Amino acid sequence: MDTRQLAAFCTVVERRSFSQAADRLGVTQPAVSLQVRSLEKRLGTQLLDRSGRRVEPTEAGWQLYRGAQRMLALEDQLLADVASSSQGAIAGDLVLGASTGPAAVAVPVVLGEFQRQNPETRVFLTVSDTHSIVERVAARDLELGIVGAARRHRGVRFEPFFSDEVILVCPPGHRFAGRSVTLAELRAEQLILMQDGAGVRQIVEDALRRQGVKLRDLDVRLELGLQESVRRAVEAGYGVTFISRTAVEAELDAGRLAEARVEGLEATREISLASATGRARTRVAEGFVEFARERLSS
């Protein structure tokens, strides 16, 4: 039912006058008359007796007036509740996913800081490969996804979140350590890769393709599912790998891994924020995105 019609009708009943009701509502008298007539037409009954000097409600009019008062009061309360929910403390559940690269270092720290600053929130993070996270965002199982590669998906929109560099790492003391190596040298070295579907792998494939090289041209002996597994395998001396710099900063600083450069290969990637097309973000999700952008850009 149109609450504007109900409001106009109730004001006429309270003021016993169409002109005074119009003054009270800040509209013209014909506008008030039209609202009341439309209401009477919809209900199929006369609501006001207009025969005397003062407008009086009929029996049906009194019944509607009592119910309309409750409905209008409920509308006022509902509007007040919605307005208050968009202000004050951020509260509620944040359900999101991240691919293994971003989830290894940056995302957990930012989520922890966000939750500490907003103690009325609860955070639920799912970690998987980029493809799986994007599919779950499209299915609306996850409100947000933080992934290392913006894969095309008609049900998902992507936006830049923060930048990350993909680097080649090797054990300390390896012949590549601290050097710039050629693609020919890389071809001759045992390479460890993350599983198909991982964002880092896609970035590396794209960068190699721009140099006219395919993954099958390289000596790939190990494909491991987790970024942590790949890092440990390199530390143990089983080969070299491409990996997110943020995921190995501690190991590089501690000397447990060394960095190498591949001539002509640039593999800086944009970490993307994925959300379902047409889905409005909850306040807690919007609060996290704003917080994370500020934190990750500093």
PDB file of C-alpha atoms in Angstrom:
ATOM      1  CA  MET A   1       0.000   0.000   0.000  1.00  0.00           C
ATOM      2  CA  ASP A   2       1.246   3.491  -0.887  1.00  0.00           C
ATOM      3  CA  THR A   3       2.263   5.118   2.399  1.00  0.00           C
ATOM      4  CA  ARG A   4       2.050   8.568   0.794  1.00  0.00           C
ATOM      5  CA  GLN A   5      -1.672   8.031   0.294  1.00  0.00           C
ATOM      6  CA  LEU A   6      -2.014   6.811   3.876  1.00  0.00           C
ATOM      7  CA  ALA A   7      -0.100   9.835   5.182  1.00  0.00           C
ATOM      8  CA  ALA A   8      -2.329  12.220   3.222  1.00  0.00           C
ATOM      9  CA  PHE A   9      -5.487  10.463   4.448  1.00  0.00           C
ATOM     10  CA  CYS A  10      -4.386  10.474   8.107  1.00  0.00           C
ATOM     11  CA  THR A  11      -3.497  14.168   7.954  1.00  0.00           C
ATOM     12  CA  VAL A  12      -6.953  15.002   6.571  1.00  0.00           C
ATOM     13  CA  VAL A  13      -8.577  13.004   9.393  1.00  0.00           C
ATOM     14  CA  GLU A  14      -6.456  14.775  12.014  1.00  0.00           C
ATOM     15  CA  ARG A  15      -7.015  18.270  10.571  1.00  0.00           C
ATOM     16  CA  ARG A  16     -10.631  17.642   9.442  1.00  0.00           C
ATOM     17  CA  SER A  17      -9.770  19.704   6.356  1.00  0.00           C
ATOM     18  CA  PHE A  18      -8.192  19.093   2.961  1.00  0.00           C
ATOM     19  CA  SER A  19      -6.738  22.618   2.820  1.00  0.00           C
ATOM     20  CA  GLN A  20      -5.155  22.391   6.278  1.00  0.00           C
ATOM     21  CA  ALA A  21      -3.821  18.928   5.468  1.00  0.00           C
ATOM     22  CA  ALA A  22      -2.260  20.341   2.301  1.00  0.00           C
ATOM     23  CA  ASP A  23      -0.609  23.139   4.303  1.00  0.00           C
ATOM     24  CA  ARG A  24       0.698  20.588   6.811  1.00  0.00           C
ATOM     25  CA  LEU A  25       2.143  18.351   4.087  1.00  0.00           C
ATOM     26  CA  GLY A  26       3.508  21.209   1.981  1.00  0.00           C
ATOM     27  CA  VAL A  27       1.572  20.247  -1.147  1.00  0.00           C
ATOM     28  CA  THR A  28      -1.465  21.568  -3.003  1.00  0.00           C
ATOM     29  CA  GLN A  29      -5.041  20.784  -1.964  1.00  0.00           C
ATOM     30  CA  PRO A  30      -5.815  19.029  -5.292  1.00  0.00           C
ATOM     31  CA  ALA A  31      -2.807  16.756  -4.670  1.00  0.00           C
ATOM     32  CA  VAL A  32      -4.202  15.719  -1.276  1.00  0.00           C
ATOM     33  CA  SER A  33      -7.669  15.170  -2.750  1.00  0.00           C
ATOM     34  CA  LEU A  34      -6.173  12.983  -5.499  1.00  0.00           C
ATOM     35  CA  GLN A  35      -4.291  10.830  -2.966  1.00  0.00           C
ATOM     36  CA  VAL A  36      -7.450  10.231  -0.909  1.00  0.00           C
ATOM     37  CA  ARG A  37      -9.621   9.516  -3.952  1.00  0.00           C
ATOM     38  CA  SER A  38      -7.033   7.021  -5.238  1.00  0.00           C
ATOM     39  CA  LEU A  39      -7.086   5.298  -1.860  1.00  0.00           C
ATOM     40  CA  GLU A  40     -10.895   5.107  -1.824  1.00  0.00           C
ATOM     41  CA  LYS A  41     -10.894   3.741  -5.368  1.00  0.00           C
ATOM     42  CA  ARG A  42      -8.399   1.065  -4.490  1.00  0.00           C
ATOM     43  CA  LEU A  43     -10.318  -0.028  -1.368  1.00  0.00           C
ATOM     44  CA  GLY A  44     -13.697   0.286  -3.078  1.00  0.00           C
ATOM     45  CA  THR A  45     -15.295   2.235  -0.233  1.00  0.00           C
ATOM     46  CA  GLN A  46     -15.844   5.810   0.945  1.00  0.00           C
ATOM     47  CA  LEU A  47     -13.417   6.814   3.682  1.00  0.00           C
ATOM     48  CA  LEU A  48     -14.397  10.454   4.323  1.00  0.00           C
ATOM     49  CA  ASP A  49     -17.743  12.213   4.673  1.00  0.00           C
ATOM     50  CA  ARG A  50     -17.354  15.514   2.822  1.00  0.00           C
ATOM     51  CA  SER A  51     -20.993  16.711   3.218  1.00  0.00           C
ATOM     52  CA  GLY A  52     -20.535  18.918   6.297  1.00  0.00           C
ATOM     53  CA  ARG A  53     -18.417  21.934   7.103  1.00  0.00           C
ATOM     54  CA  ARG A  54     -15.757  19.625   8.488  1.00  0.00           C
ATOM     55  CA  VAL A  55     -14.462  16.463   6.898  1.00  0.00           C
ATOM     56  CA  GLU A  56     -15.304  13.403   9.009  1.00  0.00           C
ATOM     57  CA  PRO A  57     -14.105   9.818   8.578  1.00  0.00           C
ATOM     58  CA  THR A  58     -16.668   7.137   7.858  1.00  0.00           C
ATOM     59  CA  GLU A  59     -16.689   3.892   9.856  1.00  0.00           C
ATOM     60  CA  ALA A  60     -14.369   2.364   7.260  1.00  0.00           C
ATOM     61  CA  GLY A  61     -12.264   5.522   7.446  1.00  0.00           C
ATOM     62  CA  TRP A  62     -11.806   5.157  11.227  1.00  0.00           C
ATOM     63  CA  GLN A  63     -10.776   1.540  10.801  1.00  0.00           C
ATOM     64  CA  LEU A  64      -8.236   2.463   8.135  1.00  0.00           C
ATOM     65  CA  TYR A  65      -6.956   5.406  10.197  1.00  0.00           C
ATOM     66  CA  ARG A  66      -6.108   3.189  13.186  1.00  0.00           C
ATOM     67  CA  GLY A  67      -4.277   0.664  11.020  1.00  0.00           C
ATOM     68  CA  ALA A  68      -2.542   3.353   8.974  1.00  0.00           C
ATOM     69  CA  GLN A  69      -1.168   4.976  12.127  1.00  0.00           C
ATOM     70  CA  ARG A  70       0.539   1.726  13.076  1.00  0.00           C
ATOM     71  CA  MET A  71       1.897   1.251   9.550  1.00  0.00           C
ATOM     72  CA  LEU A  72       3.281   4.784   9.336  1.00  0.00           C
ATOM     73  CA  ALA A  73       4.891   4.451  12.765  1.00  0.00           C
ATOM     74  CA  LEU A  74       6.503   1.192  11.621  1.00  0.00           C
ATOM     75  CA  GLU A  75       7.778   2.893   8.464  1.00  0.00           C
ATOM     76  CA  ASP A  76       9.349   5.690  10.548  1.00  0.00           C
ATOM     77  CA  GLN A  77      11.029   3.124  12.794  1.00  0.00           C
ATOM     78  CA  LEU A  78      12.285   1.119   9.823  1.00  0.00           C
ATOM     79  CA  LEU A  79      13.791   4.199   8.188  1.00  0.00           C
ATOM     80  CA  ALA A  80      15.440   5.170  11.458  1.00  0.00           C
ATOM     81  CA  ASP A  81      16.891   1.667  11.866  1.00  0.00           C
ATOM     82  CA  VAL A  82      18.300   1.639   8.339  1.00  0.00           C
ATOM     83  CA  ALA A  83      19.809   5.097   8.783  1.00  0.00           C
ATOM     84  CA  SER A  84      21.453   4.111  12.053  1.00  0.00           C
ATOM     85  CA  SER A  85      22.864   0.920  10.515  1.00  0.00           C
ATOM     86  CA  SER A  86      24.816   3.005   7.995  1.00  0.00           C
ATOM     87  CA  GLN A  87      26.441   4.967  10.791  1.00  0.00           C
ATOM     88  CA  GLY A  88      28.331   4.140  13.927  1.00  0.00           C
ATOM     89  CA  ALA A  89      30.267   0.928  14.512  1.00  0.00           C
ATOM     90  CA  ILE A  90      30.741  -1.543  11.670  1.00  0.00           C
ATOM     91  CA  ALA A  91      29.283  -4.912  12.634  1.00  0.00           C
ATOM     92  CA  GLY A  92      28.440  -8.231  11.012  1.00  0.00           C
ATOM     93  CA  ASP A  93      30.068 -11.132   9.180  1.00  0.00           C
ATOM     94  CA  LEU A  94      32.629 -10.698   6.411  1.00  0.00           C
ATOM     95  CA  VAL A  95      32.756 -13.827   4.242  1.00  0.00           C
ATOM     96  CA  LEU A  96      35.480 -13.676   1.626  1.00  0.00           C
ATOM     97  CA  GLY A  97      38.019 -15.766  -0.212  1.00  0.00           C
ATOM     98  CA  ALA A  98      41.598 -15.307  -1.331  1.00  0.00           C
ATOM     99  CA  SER A  99      43.884 -17.183  -3.664  1.00  0.00           C
ATOM    100  CA  THR A 100      46.965 -18.762  -2.118  1.00  0.00           C
ATOM    101  CA  GLY A 101      49.311 -15.926  -3.084  1.00  0.00           C
ATOM    102  CA  PRO A 102      47.517 -12.993  -1.429  1.00  0.00           C
ATOM    103  CA  ALA A 103      46.371 -15.257   1.428  1.00  0.00           C
ATOM    104  CA  ALA A 104      49.946 -16.172   2.330  1.00  0.00           C
ATOM    105  CA  VAL A 105      51.024 -12.822   3.766  1.00  0.00           C
ATOM    106  CA  ALA A 106      49.170  -9.588   3.032  1.00  0.00           C
ATOM    107  CA  VAL A 107      45.513 -10.540   3.421  1.00  0.00           C
ATOM    108  CA  PRO A 108      45.646 -12.224   6.881  1.00  0.00           C
ATOM    109  CA  VAL A 109      47.479  -9.254   8.389  1.00  0.00           C
ATOM    110  CA  VAL A 110      45.017  -6.728   6.953  1.00  0.00           C
ATOM    111  CA  LEU A 111      42.035  -8.839   8.051  1.00  0.00           C
ATOM    112  CA  GLY A 112      43.446  -9.092  11.564  1.00  0.00           C
ATOM    113  CA  GLU A 113      43.949  -5.340  11.791  1.00  0.00           C
ATOM    114  CA  PHE A 114      40.468  -4.667  10.393  1.00  0.00           C
ATOM    115  CA  GLN A 115      38.787  -7.003  12.876  1.00  0.00           C
ATOM    116  CA  ARG A 116      40.742  -5.530  15.800  1.00  0.00           C
ATOM    117  CA  GLN A 117      39.584  -2.033  14.869  1.00  0.00           C
ATOM    118  CA  ASN A 118      36.009  -3.287  14.376  1.00  0.00           C
ATOM    119  CA  PRO A 119      35.442  -5.766  17.223  1.00  0.00           C
ATOM    120  CA  GLU A 120      31.770  -6.289  16.345  1.00  0.00           C
ATOM    121  CA  THR A 121      32.758  -7.990  13.083  1.00  0.00           C
ATOM    122  CA  ARG A 122      33.555 -11.656  12.408  1.00  0.00           C
ATOM    123  CA  VAL A 123      35.807 -12.664   9.515  1.00  0.00           C
ATOM    124  CA  PHE A 124      35.596 -15.946   7.570  1.00  0.00           C
ATOM    125  CA  LEU A 125      38.384 -16.405   5.002  1.00  0.00           C
ATOM    126  CA  THR A 126      38.439 -19.255   2.465  1.00  0.00           C
ATOM    127  CA  VAL A 127      41.764 -19.996   0.743  1.00  0.00           C
ATOM    128  CA  SER A 128      41.905 -21.767  -2.629  1.00  0.00           C
ATOM    129  CA  ASP A 129      43.224 -21.298  -6.159  1.00  0.00           C
ATOM    130  CA  THR A 130      42.114 -18.297  -8.197  1.00  0.00           C
ATOM    131  CA  HIS A 131      39.681 -20.262 -10.378  1.00  0.00           C
ATOM    132  CA  SER A 132      37.844 -21.738  -7.382  1.00  0.00           C
ATOM    133  CA  ILE A 133      37.582 -18.385  -5.598  1.00  0.00           C
ATOM    134  CA  VAL A 134      36.158 -16.691  -8.709  1.00  0.00           C
ATOM    135  CA  GLU A 135      33.581 -19.452  -9.176  1.00  0.00           C
ATOM    136  CA  ARG A 136      32.450 -19.187  -5.544  1.00  0.00           C
ATOM    137  CA  VAL A 137      32.146 -15.398  -5.835  1.00  0.00           C
ATOM    138  CA  ALA A 138      30.005 -15.866  -8.962  1.00  0.00           C
ATOM    139  CA  ALA A 139      27.819 -18.352  -7.044  1.00  0.00           C
ATOM    140  CA  ARG A 140      27.544 -15.792  -4.209  1.00  0.00           C
ATOM    141  CA  ASP A 141      29.006 -18.194  -1.667  1.00  0.00           C
ATOM    142  CA  LEU A 142      31.644 -15.533  -1.014  1.00  0.00           C
ATOM    143  CA  GLU A 143      30.937 -11.813  -0.914  1.00  0.00           C
ATOM    144  CA  LEU A 144      34.446 -10.829  -1.997  1.00  0.00           C
ATOM    145  CA  GLY A 145      37.395 -12.563  -3.588  1.00  0.00           C
ATOM    146  CA  ILE A 146      41.016 -11.399  -3.554  1.00  0.00           C
ATOM    147  CA  VAL A 147      42.816 -13.064  -6.440  1.00  0.00           C
ATOM    148  CA  GLY A 148      46.108 -12.843  -8.263  1.00  0.00           C
ATOM    149  CA  ALA A 149      44.693 -12.845 -11.781  1.00  0.00           C
ATOM    150  CA  ALA A 150      41.541 -11.278 -13.196  1.00  0.00           C
ATOM    151  CA  ARG A 151      40.078 -14.249 -15.076  1.00  0.00           C
ATOM    152  CA  ARG A 152      37.192 -13.407 -17.379  1.00  0.00           C
ATOM    153  CA  HIS A 153      33.837 -14.384 -15.951  1.00  0.00           C
ATOM    154  CA  ARG A 154      30.488 -12.968 -17.039  1.00  0.00           C
ATOM    155  CA  GLY A 155      29.101 -13.128 -13.490  1.00  0.00           C
ATOM    156  CA  VAL A 156      32.062 -11.441 -11.775  1.00  0.00           C
ATOM    157  CA  ARG A 157      33.483  -7.935 -11.912  1.00  0.00           C
ATOM    158  CA  PHE A 158      37.130  -7.274 -11.111  1.00  0.00           C
ATOM    159  CA  GLU A 159      38.778  -4.116  -9.860  1.00  0.00           C
ATOM    160  CA  PRO A 160      42.431  -3.392  -8.999  1.00  0.00           C
ATOM    161  CA  PHE A 161      43.205  -3.896  -5.314  1.00  0.00           C
ATOM    162  CA  PHE A 162      46.982  -3.699  -4.877  1.00  0.00           C
ATOM    163  CA  SER A 163      50.150  -4.510  -6.824  1.00  0.00           C
ATOM    164  CA  ASP A 164      52.487  -7.438  -6.268  1.00  0.00           C
ATOM    165  CA  GLU A 165      55.707  -8.480  -7.993  1.00  0.00           C
ATOM    166  CA  VAL A 166      56.346 -12.046  -9.114  1.00  0.00           C
ATOM    167  CA  ILE A 167      60.050 -12.915  -8.836  1.00  0.00           C
ATOM    168  CA  LEU A 168      62.326 -15.884  -9.493  1.00  0.00           C
ATOM    169  CA  VAL A 169      63.796 -17.370  -6.305  1.00  0.00           C
ATOM    170  CA  CYS A 170      66.404 -20.031  -5.711  1.00  0.00           C
ATOM    171  CA  PRO A 171      68.366 -21.468  -2.791  1.00  0.00           C
ATOM    172  CA  PRO A 172      71.218 -19.293  -1.458  1.00  0.00           C
ATOM    173  CA  GLY A 173      74.443 -20.323  -3.136  1.00  0.00           C
ATOM    174  CA  HIS A 174      72.627 -21.355  -6.308  1.00  0.00           C
ATOM    175  CA  ARG A 175      74.280 -20.264  -9.556  1.00  0.00           C
ATOM    176  CA  PHE A 176      71.300 -17.938 -10.216  1.00  0.00           C
ATOM    177  CA  ALA A 177      71.489 -16.184  -6.821  1.00  0.00           C
ATOM    178  CA  GLY A 178      71.734 -12.407  -7.152  1.00  0.00           C
ATOM    179  CA  ARG A 179      72.188 -12.640 -10.908  1.00  0.00           C
ATOM    180  CA  SER A 180      70.366 -11.656 -14.040  1.00  0.00           C
ATOM    181  CA  VAL A 181      69.878 -14.849 -16.062  1.00  0.00           C
ATOM    182  CA  THR A 182      68.835 -15.440 -19.649  1.00  0.00           C
ATOM    183  CA  LEU A 183      65.832 -17.406 -20.835  1.00  0.00           C
ATOM    184  CA  ALA A 184      68.266 -19.968 -22.229  1.00  0.00           C
ATOM    185  CA  GLU A 185      69.733 -20.457 -18.729  1.00  0.00           C
ATOM    186  CA  LEU A 186      66.223 -20.744 -17.288  1.00  0.00           C
ATOM    187  CA  ARG A 187      65.396 -23.472 -19.818  1.00  0.00           C
ATOM    188  CA  ALA A 188      68.329 -25.520 -18.526  1.00  0.00           C
ATOM    189  CA  GLU A 189      67.282 -25.260 -14.866  1.00  0.00           C
ATOM    190  CA  GLN A 190      64.791 -27.450 -13.023  1.00  0.00           C
ATOM    191  CA  LEU A 191      61.657 -25.379 -12.411  1.00  0.00           C
ATOM    192  CA  ILE A 192      59.008 -25.825  -9.726  1.00  0.00           C
ATOM    193  CA  LEU A 193      55.527 -24.480 -10.505  1.00  0.00           C
ATOM    194  CA  MET A 194      52.322 -23.938  -8.634  1.00  0.00           C
ATOM    195  CA  GLN A 195      49.317 -25.925  -9.822  1.00  0.00           C
ATOM    196  CA  ASP A 196      47.262 -24.986 -12.857  1.00  0.00           C
ATOM    197  CA  GLY A 197      44.676 -22.379 -11.836  1.00  0.00           C
ATOM    198  CA  ALA A 198      47.019 -20.430  -9.555  1.00  0.00           C
ATOM    199  CA  GLY A 199      47.266 -16.701 -10.259  1.00  0.00           C
ATOM    200  CA  VAL A 200      51.076 -16.629 -10.101  1.00  0.00           C
ATOM    201  CA  ARG A 201      51.279 -19.373 -12.706  1.00  0.00           C
ATOM    202  CA  GLN A 202      49.006 -17.494 -15.081  1.00  0.00           C
ATOM    203  CA  ILE A 203      51.069 -14.307 -14.705  1.00  0.00           C
ATOM    204  CA  VAL A 204      54.278 -16.233 -15.443  1.00  0.00           C
ATOM    205  CA  GLU A 205      52.730 -17.975 -18.453  1.00  0.00           C
ATOM    206  CA  ASP A 206      51.604 -14.617 -19.871  1.00  0.00           C
ATOM    207  CA  ALA A 207      55.035 -13.033 -19.299  1.00  0.00           C
ATOM    208  CA  LEU A 208      56.845 -15.968 -20.949  1.00  0.00           C
ATOM    209  CA  ARG A 209      54.425 -15.951 -23.891  1.00  0.00           C
ATOM    210  CA  ARG A 210      55.300 -12.316 -24.557  1.00  0.00           C
ATOM    211  CA  GLN A 211      58.911 -13.506 -24.935  1.00  0.00           C
ATOM    212  CA  GLY A 212      57.905 -16.315 -27.276  1.00  0.00           C
ATOM    213  CA  VAL A 213      58.385 -19.029 -24.651  1.00  0.00           C
ATOM    214  CA  LYS A 214      55.852 -21.601 -23.432  1.00  0.00           C
ATOM    215  CA  LEU A 215      55.896 -23.478 -20.139  1.00  0.00           C
ATOM    216  CA  ARG A 216      56.416 -26.762 -21.957  1.00  0.00           C
ATOM    217  CA  ASP A 217      59.712 -25.330 -23.229  1.00  0.00           C
ATOM    218  CA  LEU A 218      61.008 -25.284 -19.645  1.00  0.00           C
ATOM    219  CA  ASP A 219      62.214 -28.141 -17.462  1.00  0.00           C
ATOM    220  CA  VAL A 220      59.232 -28.415 -15.101  1.00  0.00           C
ATOM    221  CA  ARG A 221      59.750 -31.355 -12.737  1.00  0.00           C
ATOM    222  CA  LEU A 222      57.426 -30.452  -9.859  1.00  0.00           C
ATOM    223  CA  GLU A 223      53.927 -28.943  -9.794  1.00  0.00           C
ATOM    224  CA  LEU A 224      52.760 -28.320  -6.237  1.00  0.00           C
ATOM    225  CA  GLY A 225      49.381 -27.136  -5.020  1.00  0.00           C
ATOM    226  CA  LEU A 226      50.302 -24.617  -2.354  1.00  0.00           C
ATOM    227  CA  GLN A 227      52.591 -21.612  -2.426  1.00  0.00           C
ATOM    228  CA  GLU A 228      54.024 -22.785   0.896  1.00  0.00           C
ATOM    229  CA  SER A 229      54.871 -26.170  -0.678  1.00  0.00           C
ATOM    230  CA  VAL A 230      56.673 -24.498  -3.576  1.00  0.00           C
ATOM    231  CA  ARG A 231      58.677 -22.266  -1.244  1.00  0.00           C
ATOM    232  CA  ARG A 232      59.723 -25.201   0.946  1.00  0.00           C
ATOM    233  CA  ALA A 233      60.769 -27.238  -2.102  1.00  0.00           C
ATOM    234  CA  VAL A 234      63.031 -24.427  -3.290  1.00  0.00           C
ATOM    235  CA  GLU A 235      64.535 -24.023   0.193  1.00  0.00           C
ATOM    236  CA  ALA A 236      65.281 -27.756   0.149  1.00  0.00           C
ATOM    237  CA  GLY A 237      67.185 -27.382  -3.125  1.00  0.00           C
ATOM    238  CA  TYR A 238      64.818 -29.125  -5.556  1.00  0.00           C
ATOM    239  CA  GLY A 239      64.739 -26.303  -8.092  1.00  0.00           C
ATOM    240  CA  VAL A 240      63.832 -22.662  -8.670  1.00  0.00           C
ATOM    241  CA  THR A 241      60.397 -21.079  -8.831  1.00  0.00           C
ATOM    242  CA  PHE A 242      58.433 -17.964  -9.635  1.00  0.00           C
ATOM    243  CA  ILE A 243      56.591 -16.666  -6.591  1.00  0.00           C
ATOM    244  CA  SER A 244      55.018 -13.544  -5.096  1.00  0.00           C
ATOM    245  CA  ARG A 245      57.610 -11.275  -3.508  1.00  0.00           C
ATOM    246  CA  THR A 246      55.353 -10.602  -0.520  1.00  0.00           C
ATOM    247  CA  ALA A 247      55.201 -14.349   0.147  1.00  0.00           C
ATOM    248  CA  VAL A 248      58.976 -14.706   0.517  1.00  0.00           C
ATOM    249  CA  GLU A 249      60.145 -11.355   1.903  1.00  0.00           C
ATOM    250  CA  ALA A 250      60.959 -12.879   5.281  1.00  0.00           C
ATOM    251  CA  GLU A 251      62.973 -15.720   3.687  1.00  0.00           C
ATOM    252  CA  LEU A 252      64.865 -13.290   1.442  1.00  0.00           C
ATOM    253  CA  ASP A 253      65.709 -11.040   4.408  1.00  0.00           C
ATOM    254  CA  ALA A 254      66.846 -14.044   6.467  1.00  0.00           C
ATOM    255  CA  GLY A 255      68.995 -15.442   3.655  1.00  0.00           C
ATOM    256  CA  ARG A 256      67.018 -18.677   3.342  1.00  0.00           C
ATOM    257  CA  LEU A 257      66.176 -17.817  -0.273  1.00  0.00           C
ATOM    258  CA  ALA A 258      67.864 -15.708  -2.920  1.00  0.00           C
ATOM    259  CA  GLU A 259      66.395 -13.659  -5.750  1.00  0.00           C
ATOM    260  CA  ALA A 260      67.333 -13.820  -9.422  1.00  0.00           C
ATOM    261  CA  ARG A 261      66.265 -11.775 -12.435  1.00  0.00           C
ATOM    262  CA  VAL A 262      65.264 -13.160 -15.821  1.00  0.00           C
ATOM    263  CA  GLU A 263      66.329 -10.853 -18.643  1.00  0.00           C
ATOM    264  CA  GLY A 264      63.369  -9.315 -20.468  1.00  0.00           C
ATOM    265  CA  LEU A 265      60.796 -10.899 -18.165  1.00  0.00           C
ATOM    266  CA  GLU A 266      58.504  -8.516 -16.279  1.00  0.00           C
ATOM    267  CA  ALA A 267      55.916 -10.204 -14.085  1.00  0.00           C
ATOM    268  CA  THR A 268      54.378  -7.519 -11.914  1.00  0.00           C
ATOM    269  CA  ARG A 269      50.746  -8.357 -11.286  1.00  0.00           C
ATOM    270  CA  GLU A 270      47.673  -6.581 -10.049  1.00  0.00           C
ATOM    271  CA  ILE A 271      45.924  -8.288  -7.177  1.00  0.00           C
ATOM    272  CA  SER A 272      42.243  -7.950  -8.025  1.00  0.00           C
ATOM    273  CA  LEU A 273      39.106  -7.652  -5.957  1.00  0.00           C
ATOM    274  CA  ALA A 274      36.326  -9.864  -7.297  1.00  0.00           C
ATOM    275  CA  SER A 275      32.625  -9.461  -6.559  1.00  0.00           C
ATOM    276  CA  ALA A 276      29.453 -10.804  -8.127  1.00  0.00           C
ATOM    277  CA  THR A 277      28.021  -8.622 -10.881  1.00  0.00           C
ATOM    278  CA  GLY A 278      25.086  -6.574  -9.622  1.00  0.00           C
ATOM    279  CA  ARG A 279      25.610  -7.449  -5.955  1.00  0.00           C
ATOM    280  CA  ALA A 280      25.634  -4.490  -3.564  1.00  0.00           C
ATOM    281  CA  ARG A 281      28.300  -4.719  -0.878  1.00  0.00           C
ATOM    282  CA  THR A 282      27.297  -4.990   2.740  1.00  0.00           C
ATOM    283  CA  ARG A 283      28.527  -2.250   5.031  1.00  0.00           C
ATOM    284  CA  VAL A 284      31.109  -4.536   6.612  1.00  0.00           C
ATOM    285  CA  ALA A 285      32.481  -5.478   3.172  1.00  0.00           C
ATOM    286  CA  GLU A 286      32.628  -1.854   2.062  1.00  0.00           C
ATOM    287  CA  GLY A 287      34.344  -0.945   5.326  1.00  0.00           C
ATOM    288  CA  PHE A 288      36.961  -3.651   4.803  1.00  0.00           C
ATOM    289  CA  VAL A 289      37.675  -2.578   1.209  1.00  0.00           C
ATOM    290  CA  GLU A 290      38.218   1.037   2.268  1.00  0.00           C
ATOM    291  CA  PHE A 291      40.396  -0.015   5.193  1.00  0.00           C
ATOM    292  CA  ALA A 292      42.474  -2.434   3.083  1.00  0.00           C
ATOM    293  CA  ARG A 293      43.063   0.056   0.258  1.00  0.00           C
ATOM    294  CA  GLU A 294      44.425   2.596   2.727  1.00  0.00           C
ATOM    295  CA  ARG A 295      46.514  -0.006   4.575  1.00  0.00           C
ATOM    296  CA  LEU A 296      47.996  -1.654   1.469  1.00  0.00           C
ATOM    297  CA  SER A 297      48.821   1.625  -0.250  1.00  0.00           C
ATOM    298  CA  SER A 298      50.822   2.923   2.729  1.00  0.00           C
TER     299      SER A 298
END
